Amino acid sequence: MTPHVSHYIHGSLHRNNNEGRRLPVFNPAHGEVIREVICADDKAIADAVSSAQEGFVKWSGMSPSKRAGVLFAFRELLVRHTDSLADLIGQEHGKTIADAKGEIQRGIDVVEFATGIPHLIKGAFNSNVGGGIDLYSMREPLGVVVGITPFNFPFMIPLWMGVMAVACGNAFINKPSERDPSTPNRIGELWSEAGLPDGVWNVLHGDKEAVDALLVHPEVAAVSFVGSTPVGEHIYRTGTASGKRVQAFCGAKNHMVITPDADLDRAADALIGAGYGSAGERCMAISVAMPIGEETADKLVERLAPRVQQLQIGPWNDSKADMGPLITPEAKTRVERLIESGINEGAELVVDGRGYTLQGYEKGNFMAGSLFDRATTSMEIYKTEIFGPVLTVARAQHFDEAVEAVNNHEYGNGVALFTSRGDLAQAFTNAVDVGMIGINVPIPVPMAFHHFGGSKRSKFGDTQMHGPESVIFFTKMKTVSARWFDSEHMGDTGAQFAMPTNR
């Protein structure tokens, strides 16, 4: 009998764990079903929300210092269980153990930042702003909030969203990807072990039906999402129409611009890691290299081709592997179709990663790395987020052309510039309409104490993820004007018909 993955509600696996539609969960390296995940029905959704409401009452009443104590305990558990978490991620996602451990560390970074919540959530105070009135503000949690998280980071993204939500005093419901559901459940178990009250962190599995039910549920106050742009736009429009706060972090097509003065060996190495790490299944992957000038482009491609051909492909537990398989056969088929479209539109396929098989893993979703040269901005491989191990070289003749190409693309998640000139770096930073910029840094994902988020159609909503701005998203502001009368010296009495002033 195939093991099943049920919802994690109120500190344990859901009691009705045999009910609901089931979807297969594959090991991408073997290509075989290893588990089935149960999709939430109406009762499971109602149970999760009810549990979250109950947990919220208890958790929000605890002091920020006590909440921080639970976060410290949770952080220690994550460190202790890093090896087993990495293996679980690799089994269902396919990424290598080393890559999975990097994901885990970036999640732990947010926990460490959130332990400072007593300071982060402080309000403001002014005394005697006018007429003996003191004025102060305070931040309060929203209530029940939802995080809809993607398959490519089944550990990191739930923590990027949910840890700050919980630290602020909210109850969090994670609706993870149905493709790799086990890691989110394990996160819930470790939260419970750390002392988080039941109901504060629930995991609800399913697909679009579960998402749509949560988007319109009257007890859900806010929704955070990471995924594709079409889905993100749907979530943003539906959630806001239902009166909820929504932030949606979406698709990307990240460029790396390489100037003639750049160190091309370092640029090539950076492109290999940023383009092919995690088999290209990252929203911050560099998928377009844009060298400036023909000579720069020729030298760059000359360095890239052998590096791509030398990539080591293997299962998640192969310590020598640079990258693992794609998440599903459908994902592999999609990438192969996009490679074919690049050929048909006239791009030069320098390295073809199709048709790769690994002995002992013939049913796995493996592809080797592919490299295109001489793509143009009108081609599908340039415009579309491929989400696979494909790097496209699109040549620019001058700096302004490269900046224009970056700004004209519909996505504005991340961009990198490799150069040795500070003046160009400054000009580039000022000119590009992109949320995250790397100067000689290929994957410019900010640390937990700064903010993550793109621009244009890479993001819907006004706030960023993690960092201080996440406190703004997951709390509401109250402002209090207070005056206390001296019973022996009451002063003037009578109705006042104007608002208080600072006179």
Coordinates of C-alpha atoms in Angstrom, one line a residue:
M1 CA 0.0 0.0 0.0
T2 CA 1.4 3.4 -1.0
P3 CA 2.0 5.7 2.0
H4 CA 0.0 8.8 2.2
V5 CA 0.7 12.4 3.3
S6 CA -2.1 14.0 5.2
H7 CA -2.7 17.5 6.6
Y8 CA -1.0 18.7 9.7
I9 CA -3.7 20.3 11.8
H10 CA -3.7 21.3 15.5
G11 CA -0.3 19.8 16.3
S12 CA -0.9 16.4 14.6
L13 CA -1.8 14.6 11.4
H14 CA -5.4 15.2 10.5
R15 CA -7.7 12.6 12.0
N16 CA -9.7 12.1 8.8
N17 CA -6.4 11.2 7.0
N18 CA -8.0 8.7 4.7
E19 CA -10.5 11.0 3.1
G20 CA -10.3 13.2 0.0
R21 CA -8.8 13.0 -3.4
R22 CA -5.3 11.7 -3.7
L23 CA -2.5 12.8 -6.0
P24 CA 0.8 10.9 -6.6
V25 CA 4.1 12.1 -5.2
F26 CA 7.1 11.0 -7.3
N27 CA 10.7 10.6 -6.6
P28 CA 12.0 12.6 -9.6
A29 CA 15.3 10.5 -9.8
H30 CA 13.5 7.1 -9.9
G31 CA 10.4 8.4 -11.7
E32 CA 8.3 6.2 -9.3
V33 CA 5.4 7.0 -7.0
I34 CA 6.7 7.0 -3.4
R35 CA 3.7 8.6 -1.6
E36 CA 0.2 9.9 -2.2
V37 CA -0.9 13.3 -0.9
I38 CA -4.5 13.8 0.2
C39 CA -6.2 16.9 -1.1
A40 CA -8.2 19.0 1.4
D41 CA -11.9 18.7 1.3
D42 CA -14.3 21.2 2.8
K43 CA -14.1 19.6 6.2
A44 CA -10.3 19.7 6.3
I45 CA -10.3 23.3 5.3
A46 CA -12.8 24.1 8.0
D47 CA -10.8 22.2 10.6
A48 CA -7.6 24.0 9.6
V49 CA -9.1 27.4 9.9
S50 CA -10.9 26.6 13.1
S51 CA -7.7 25.3 14.6
A52 CA -5.8 28.4 13.4
Q53 CA -8.4 30.7 15.1
E54 CA -8.1 28.8 18.3
G55 CA -4.3 28.8 18.2
F56 CA -4.3 32.5 17.4
V57 CA -6.1 33.4 20.6
K58 CA -3.5 31.7 22.7
W59 CA -0.4 32.7 20.7
S60 CA -1.3 36.4 20.2
G61 CA -1.8 36.7 23.9
M62 CA 1.7 35.7 24.7
S63 CA 4.4 38.3 25.0
P64 CA 6.8 38.9 22.1
S65 CA 9.6 37.7 24.4
K66 CA 7.9 34.3 25.0
R67 CA 7.2 34.0 21.3
A68 CA 10.9 34.6 20.6
G69 CA 11.8 31.8 23.0
V70 CA 9.8 29.4 20.9
L71 CA 11.6 30.7 17.8
F72 CA 15.0 30.0 19.4
A73 CA 14.0 26.5 20.2
F74 CA 12.7 25.9 16.7
R75 CA 16.0 27.2 15.3
E76 CA 17.9 24.6 17.3
L77 CA 15.7 21.8 16.1
L78 CA 16.2 22.8 12.4
V79 CA 20.0 22.8 12.8
R80 CA 19.9 19.4 14.5
H81 CA 17.7 17.9 11.8
T82 CA 19.3 19.5 8.8
D83 CA 20.6 16.2 7.4
S84 CA 17.3 14.4 7.5
L85 CA 15.4 17.4 6.2
A86 CA 17.8 17.7 3.2
D87 CA 17.3 14.0 2.4
L88 CA 13.5 14.5 2.5
I89 CA 13.7 17.5 0.2
G90 CA 15.9 15.5 -2.2
Q91 CA 13.6 12.5 -2.3
E92 CA 10.6 14.5 -3.5
H93 CA 12.1 17.5 -5.2
G94 CA 15.2 15.9 -6.7
K95 CA 17.8 18.6 -5.8
T96 CA 21.1 17.5 -4.5
I97 CA 21.8 17.2 -0.8
A98 CA 24.2 20.1 -0.9
D99 CA 21.6 22.3 -2.6
A100 CA 18.9 21.3 -0.1
K101 CA 21.2 22.2 2.8
G102 CA 21.7 25.6 1.3
E103 CA 18.0 26.0 1.1
I104 CA 17.6 25.0 4.7
Q105 CA 20.2 27.5 5.8
R106 CA 18.4 30.3 4.1
G107 CA 15.3 29.3 5.9
I108 CA 17.1 29.2 9.3
D109 CA 18.4 32.7 8.5
V110 CA 14.8 34.0 8.7
V111 CA 14.2 32.3 12.0
E112 CA 17.3 33.9 13.4
F113 CA 16.1 37.3 12.2
A114 CA 12.6 36.7 13.6
T115 CA 14.0 36.0 17.1
G116 CA 14.4 39.8 17.3
I117 CA 10.6 40.3 17.1
P118 CA 10.3 42.2 20.5
H119 CA 12.4 44.9 18.8
L120 CA 10.9 44.6 15.3
I121 CA 7.3 44.9 16.5
K122 CA 7.8 48.0 18.6
G123 CA 5.5 51.0 18.1
A124 CA 6.2 54.7 18.6
F125 CA 5.5 57.2 21.3
N126 CA 5.3 61.0 21.6
S127 CA 4.4 62.8 24.8
N128 CA 2.3 66.0 25.1
V129 CA 1.7 66.4 21.4
G130 CA -0.9 69.0 22.3
G131 CA -3.2 69.9 25.2
G132 CA -1.6 67.3 27.5
I133 CA -2.3 64.5 25.0
D134 CA 0.2 61.6 24.6
L135 CA 0.2 59.8 21.3
Y136 CA 1.4 56.2 20.7
S137 CA 1.1 53.5 18.1
M138 CA 1.3 49.8 18.3
R139 CA 1.3 46.8 15.9
E140 CA -1.1 43.9 16.3
P141 CA -1.3 40.6 14.5
L142 CA -4.0 40.1 11.8
G143 CA -5.3 36.7 12.8
V144 CA -5.3 33.7 10.4
V145 CA -2.9 34.1 7.5
V146 CA -2.2 31.8 4.6
G147 CA 1.0 31.0 2.7
I148 CA 0.8 29.3 -0.7
T149 CA 4.2 27.9 -1.4
P150 CA 5.9 26.4 -4.5
F151 CA 7.6 23.1 -5.2
N152 CA 11.1 24.4 -5.8
F153 CA 11.8 25.4 -2.2
P154 CA 9.5 23.2 0.0
F155 CA 11.4 24.3 3.1
M156 CA 12.7 27.8 2.6
I157 CA 9.7 29.6 1.2
P158 CA 7.3 28.3 4.0
L159 CA 9.8 29.7 6.5
W160 CA 10.3 33.0 4.6
M161 CA 6.6 33.6 4.9
G162 CA 5.4 31.8 7.9
V163 CA 8.1 32.4 10.5
M164 CA 7.6 36.2 10.3
A165 CA 3.8 35.7 10.3
V166 CA 4.0 33.6 13.5
A167 CA 6.6 35.8 15.1
C168 CA 4.2 38.7 14.8
G169 CA 1.5 36.7 16.6
N170 CA -0.6 35.3 13.8
A171 CA -1.6 31.8 13.1
F172 CA -0.3 30.4 9.8
I173 CA -1.8 27.9 7.3
N174 CA 0.7 26.6 4.7
K175 CA -0.7 25.3 1.5
P176 CA 2.4 23.8 -0.1
S177 CA 2.9 22.3 -3.5
E178 CA 1.3 18.9 -3.9
R179 CA 4.5 17.7 -5.7
D180 CA 6.7 17.6 -2.5
P181 CA 4.4 17.8 0.5
S182 CA 6.4 15.9 3.2
T183 CA 8.9 18.6 4.1
P184 CA 6.1 21.1 5.1
N185 CA 4.6 18.5 7.4
R186 CA 8.0 17.9 9.0
I187 CA 8.3 21.7 9.6
G188 CA 4.9 21.5 11.5
E189 CA 6.2 18.6 13.7
L190 CA 9.3 20.5 14.6
W191 CA 7.3 23.6 15.5
S192 CA 5.2 21.5 17.9
E193 CA 8.4 20.1 19.4
A194 CA 9.7 23.6 19.9
G195 CA 6.6 24.5 22.0
L196 CA 4.4 26.3 19.4
P197 CA 0.8 26.1 20.6
D198 CA -1.4 23.7 18.6
G199 CA -3.1 25.5 15.7
V200 CA -0.6 28.2 15.2
W201 CA 1.1 26.3 12.3
N202 CA -1.1 24.2 10.1
V203 CA -0.4 22.5 6.8
L204 CA -3.2 22.0 4.4
H205 CA -2.5 19.9 1.2
G206 CA -4.2 20.1 -2.1
D207 CA -4.4 21.9 -5.4
K208 CA -6.3 24.7 -7.0
E209 CA -9.5 23.8 -5.2
A210 CA -7.9 24.2 -1.8
V211 CA -6.3 27.5 -2.8
D212 CA -9.6 29.0 -4.1
A213 CA -11.4 28.0 -1.0
L214 CA -8.8 29.8 1.2
L215 CA -8.8 32.9 -1.0
V216 CA -12.5 33.6 -0.2
H217 CA -12.7 32.2 3.3
P218 CA -14.0 35.0 5.6
E219 CA -11.7 34.1 8.4
V220 CA -8.5 34.4 6.4
A221 CA -7.0 37.9 6.8
A222 CA -4.0 37.8 4.4
V223 CA -2.4 35.6 1.8
S224 CA 1.3 35.4 0.7
F225 CA 2.1 33.5 -2.5
V226 CA 5.2 32.4 -4.5
G227 CA 4.7 30.8 -8.0
S228 CA 4.0 31.5 -11.6
T229 CA 2.7 34.9 -12.8
P230 CA -0.7 33.7 -14.2
V231 CA -1.5 31.9 -10.9
G232 CA -0.1 34.9 -8.8
E233 CA -2.3 37.3 -10.7
H234 CA -5.4 35.2 -10.1
I235 CA -4.5 34.9 -6.4
Y236 CA -3.9 38.6 -6.1
R237 CA -7.1 39.6 -7.8
T238 CA -9.3 37.0 -6.1
G239 CA -7.8 37.6 -2.6
T240 CA -8.0 41.4 -2.7
A241 CA -11.6 41.2 -4.1
S242 CA -12.4 39.2 -1.0
G243 CA -11.0 42.0 1.2
K244 CA -7.7 40.3 2.1
R245 CA -4.1 41.6 2.1
V246 CA -2.2 39.8 -0.7
Q247 CA 1.4 39.7 -1.8
A248 CA 2.3 37.5 -4.8
F249 CA 5.9 36.8 -5.9
C250 CA 5.8 35.5 -9.4
G251 CA 7.7 34.6 -12.6
A252 CA 11.2 35.7 -13.6
K253 CA 13.6 35.9 -16.5
N254 CA 16.8 37.0 -14.9
H255 CA 19.6 38.5 -17.0
M256 CA 23.3 38.7 -16.4
V257 CA 25.0 41.5 -18.3
I258 CA 28.7 41.1 -18.9
T259 CA 30.8 44.1 -19.9
P260 CA 34.0 43.8 -22.0
D261 CA 36.2 44.7 -19.0
A262 CA 34.7 41.9 -16.8
D263 CA 36.7 38.9 -15.6
L264 CA 35.2 36.4 -18.1
D265 CA 36.4 33.2 -16.2
R266 CA 34.6 34.4 -13.1
A267 CA 31.5 35.4 -15.1
A268 CA 31.4 32.0 -16.8
D269 CA 31.7 30.2 -13.5
A270 CA 29.0 32.4 -12.0
L271 CA 26.7 31.6 -14.9
I272 CA 27.2 27.9 -14.6
G273 CA 26.2 27.9 -10.9
A274 CA 23.4 30.5 -11.3
G275 CA 22.0 28.9 -14.5
Y276 CA 22.2 25.2 -13.8
G277 CA 22.0 24.9 -10.0
S278 CA 18.9 23.1 -8.9
A279 CA 18.4 22.1 -12.6
G280 CA 17.4 25.7 -13.3
E281 CA 14.3 25.4 -11.1
R282 CA 14.8 28.7 -9.3
C283 CA 12.9 31.9 -9.7
M284 CA 16.3 33.7 -9.2
A285 CA 18.2 31.5 -11.7
I286 CA 20.1 33.4 -14.4
S287 CA 18.7 32.1 -17.7
V288 CA 19.9 34.9 -20.0
A289 CA 23.6 35.9 -20.4
M290 CA 23.9 39.2 -22.2
P291 CA 27.5 39.9 -23.1
I292 CA 28.3 43.4 -24.6
G293 CA 30.1 43.3 -27.9
E294 CA 30.9 40.4 -30.3
E295 CA 34.3 39.8 -28.9
T296 CA 33.1 39.5 -25.3
A297 CA 30.3 37.2 -26.5
D298 CA 32.7 34.9 -28.4
K299 CA 35.1 34.6 -25.5
L300 CA 32.2 34.0 -23.0
V301 CA 30.6 31.2 -25.1
E302 CA 34.0 29.7 -25.6
R303 CA 34.4 29.4 -21.8
L304 CA 30.8 28.3 -21.1
A305 CA 30.5 25.4 -23.6
P306 CA 33.0 23.1 -22.0
R307 CA 31.8 23.9 -18.5
V308 CA 28.2 23.0 -19.5
Q309 CA 29.4 19.7 -21.0
Q310 CA 31.2 18.8 -17.8
L311 CA 28.3 19.2 -15.5
Q312 CA 27.8 16.2 -13.3
I313 CA 24.2 14.9 -13.3
G314 CA 22.9 12.5 -10.7
P315 CA 20.3 11.7 -8.0
W316 CA 19.8 13.8 -4.9
N317 CA 22.1 11.6 -2.8
D318 CA 25.0 11.6 -5.2
S319 CA 27.6 13.8 -3.5
K320 CA 29.4 14.4 -6.8
A321 CA 26.3 15.6 -8.7
D322 CA 26.1 19.3 -9.7
M323 CA 22.4 19.0 -10.4
G324 CA 19.6 16.5 -10.2
P325 CA 16.5 15.8 -12.2
L326 CA 13.5 18.0 -13.0
I327 CA 10.5 17.7 -10.7
T328 CA 8.1 15.8 -13.1
P329 CA 8.0 14.3 -16.6
E330 CA 5.8 17.1 -17.7
A331 CA 8.4 19.7 -16.6
K332 CA 11.0 17.8 -18.6
T333 CA 8.7 17.7 -21.7
R334 CA 8.0 21.4 -21.4
V335 CA 11.8 22.3 -21.3
E336 CA 12.4 20.0 -24.3
R337 CA 9.6 21.8 -26.2
L338 CA 11.2 25.2 -25.5
I339 CA 14.6 24.0 -26.7
E340 CA 13.0 22.9 -29.9
S341 CA 11.3 26.3 -30.3
G342 CA 14.7 28.0 -29.9
I343 CA 16.1 25.8 -32.7
N344 CA 13.1 26.5 -34.9
E345 CA 13.4 30.3 -34.3
G346 CA 17.0 30.4 -35.3
A347 CA 19.0 30.4 -32.1
E348 CA 22.3 28.4 -32.2
L349 CA 22.2 25.3 -29.9
V350 CA 25.8 25.1 -28.8
V351 CA 25.2 22.3 -26.2
D352 CA 22.2 20.0 -26.4
G353 CA 21.2 18.5 -23.0
R354 CA 18.3 16.5 -24.3
G355 CA 18.3 12.7 -24.4
Y356 CA 20.3 12.3 -21.3
T357 CA 19.9 9.0 -19.4
L358 CA 21.5 7.9 -16.2
Q359 CA 22.3 4.2 -15.7
G360 CA 20.0 2.8 -13.0
Y361 CA 17.7 5.8 -13.2
E362 CA 16.3 5.4 -16.7
K363 CA 12.8 6.5 -15.5
G364 CA 14.1 9.6 -13.9
N365 CA 13.4 13.1 -15.2
F366 CA 17.1 13.9 -16.0
M367 CA 18.4 16.4 -18.5
A368 CA 21.9 17.6 -19.1
G369 CA 22.6 21.3 -19.5
S370 CA 21.7 23.1 -22.7
L371 CA 23.4 26.3 -24.0
F372 CA 22.0 28.6 -26.7
D373 CA 23.9 31.4 -28.4
R374 CA 22.7 34.2 -30.7
A375 CA 19.1 34.4 -29.3
T376 CA 17.1 37.5 -29.9
T377 CA 14.6 39.2 -27.7
S378 CA 11.7 38.2 -29.9
M379 CA 12.3 34.4 -29.4
E380 CA 10.3 32.3 -27.0
I381 CA 13.3 31.0 -25.2
Y382 CA 14.2 34.6 -24.4
K383 CA 10.7 35.7 -23.3
T384 CA 9.6 32.6 -21.4
E385 CA 10.7 31.5 -18.0
I386 CA 12.0 28.0 -18.9
F387 CA 12.5 26.7 -15.4
G388 CA 15.1 24.1 -16.5
P389 CA 18.8 23.7 -17.2
V390 CA 19.0 26.0 -20.2
L391 CA 21.1 29.1 -20.5
T392 CA 20.5 31.5 -23.4
V393 CA 23.2 33.9 -24.6
A394 CA 21.6 37.0 -26.2
R395 CA 24.2 39.4 -27.5
A396 CA 24.1 43.2 -27.0
Q397 CA 26.2 45.6 -29.0
H398 CA 26.4 48.3 -26.3
F399 CA 25.6 49.0 -22.7
D400 CA 22.4 51.0 -23.3
E401 CA 21.0 48.1 -25.5
A402 CA 21.5 45.7 -22.6
V403 CA 19.8 48.0 -20.1
E404 CA 16.9 48.5 -22.6
A405 CA 16.5 44.7 -23.0
V406 CA 16.3 44.2 -19.2
N407 CA 13.8 47.0 -18.8
N408 CA 11.6 45.9 -21.7
H409 CA 11.2 42.4 -20.4
E410 CA 7.8 41.8 -18.6
Y411 CA 9.6 40.3 -15.6
G412 CA 11.8 42.2 -13.1
N413 CA 12.7 39.8 -10.4
G414 CA 16.6 39.8 -10.4
V415 CA 19.5 40.9 -12.6
A416 CA 23.2 40.8 -12.4
L417 CA 26.0 42.9 -13.9
F418 CA 29.6 41.6 -14.1
T419 CA 32.1 44.4 -14.6
S420 CA 35.2 45.9 -13.2
R421 CA 34.0 49.5 -13.6
G422 CA 32.3 51.2 -10.7
D423 CA 30.8 53.9 -12.9
L424 CA 28.9 51.3 -15.0
A425 CA 27.8 49.5 -12.0
Q426 CA 26.3 52.7 -10.6
A427 CA 24.7 53.6 -13.9
F428 CA 23.2 50.1 -14.2
T429 CA 21.8 50.1 -10.7
N430 CA 20.1 53.4 -11.3
A431 CA 18.7 52.5 -14.7
V432 CA 17.2 49.0 -14.4
D433 CA 13.7 48.4 -13.3
V434 CA 14.3 45.2 -11.4
G435 CA 13.7 44.4 -7.7
M436 CA 17.0 42.7 -6.9
I437 CA 20.4 43.6 -8.4
G438 CA 23.7 41.8 -8.2
I439 CA 27.0 43.5 -9.0
N440 CA 29.5 40.7 -9.6
V441 CA 27.0 38.6 -7.6
P442 CA 25.1 36.1 -9.9
I443 CA 22.1 35.3 -7.6
P444 CA 21.3 38.5 -5.7
V445 CA 18.9 37.0 -3.1
P446 CA 19.0 39.4 -0.1
M447 CA 19.7 38.1 3.4
A448 CA 16.9 37.7 5.9
F449 CA 17.3 41.1 7.4
H450 CA 16.7 42.8 4.0
H451 CA 13.7 42.3 1.7
F452 CA 13.0 39.9 -1.2
G453 CA 10.8 41.0 -4.1
G454 CA 10.8 41.9 -7.8
S455 CA 9.0 44.5 -10.0
K456 CA 6.8 44.6 -13.0
R457 CA 5.0 41.2 -13.5
S458 CA 7.3 39.5 -11.1
K459 CA 5.3 40.8 -8.1
F460 CA 1.7 41.8 -7.3
G461 CA 1.2 43.8 -4.1
D462 CA 3.1 46.6 -2.3
T463 CA 5.2 44.8 0.3
Q464 CA 8.3 42.6 0.1
M465 CA 9.0 39.2 1.7
H466 CA 11.0 38.8 4.9
G467 CA 13.0 41.6 6.4
P468 CA 11.4 44.5 8.4
E469 CA 8.7 45.0 5.7
S470 CA 7.2 41.6 6.5
V471 CA 6.2 43.0 9.9
I472 CA 4.2 45.6 8.1
F473 CA 2.4 43.0 6.0
F474 CA 1.6 40.7 8.9
T475 CA 0.4 43.3 11.4
K476 CA -2.1 46.1 11.6
M477 CA -1.5 49.5 13.2
K478 CA -3.4 51.1 16.1
T479 CA -2.7 54.7 17.2
V480 CA -3.9 55.9 20.6
S481 CA -4.4 59.5 21.7
A482 CA -4.5 59.6 25.5
R483 CA -5.0 62.4 28.1
W484 CA -5.4 62.0 31.9
F485 CA -7.1 64.6 34.0
D486 CA -5.9 65.7 37.4
S487 CA -9.0 65.3 39.5
E488 CA -8.0 68.3 41.7
H489 CA -7.2 70.6 38.7
M490 CA -9.6 69.7 36.0
G491 CA -8.9 72.8 33.9
D492 CA -11.3 74.0 31.3
T493 CA -14.4 71.9 30.7
G494 CA -17.0 72.0 28.0
A495 CA -17.4 70.7 24.5
Q496 CA -14.5 71.0 22.1
F497 CA -15.6 71.3 18.4
A498 CA -12.2 71.2 16.8
M499 CA -9.7 68.4 16.5
P500 CA -6.8 68.5 19.0
T501 CA -3.8 70.5 17.7
N502 CA -0.2 70.9 18.9
R503 CA -0.9 74.3 20.4

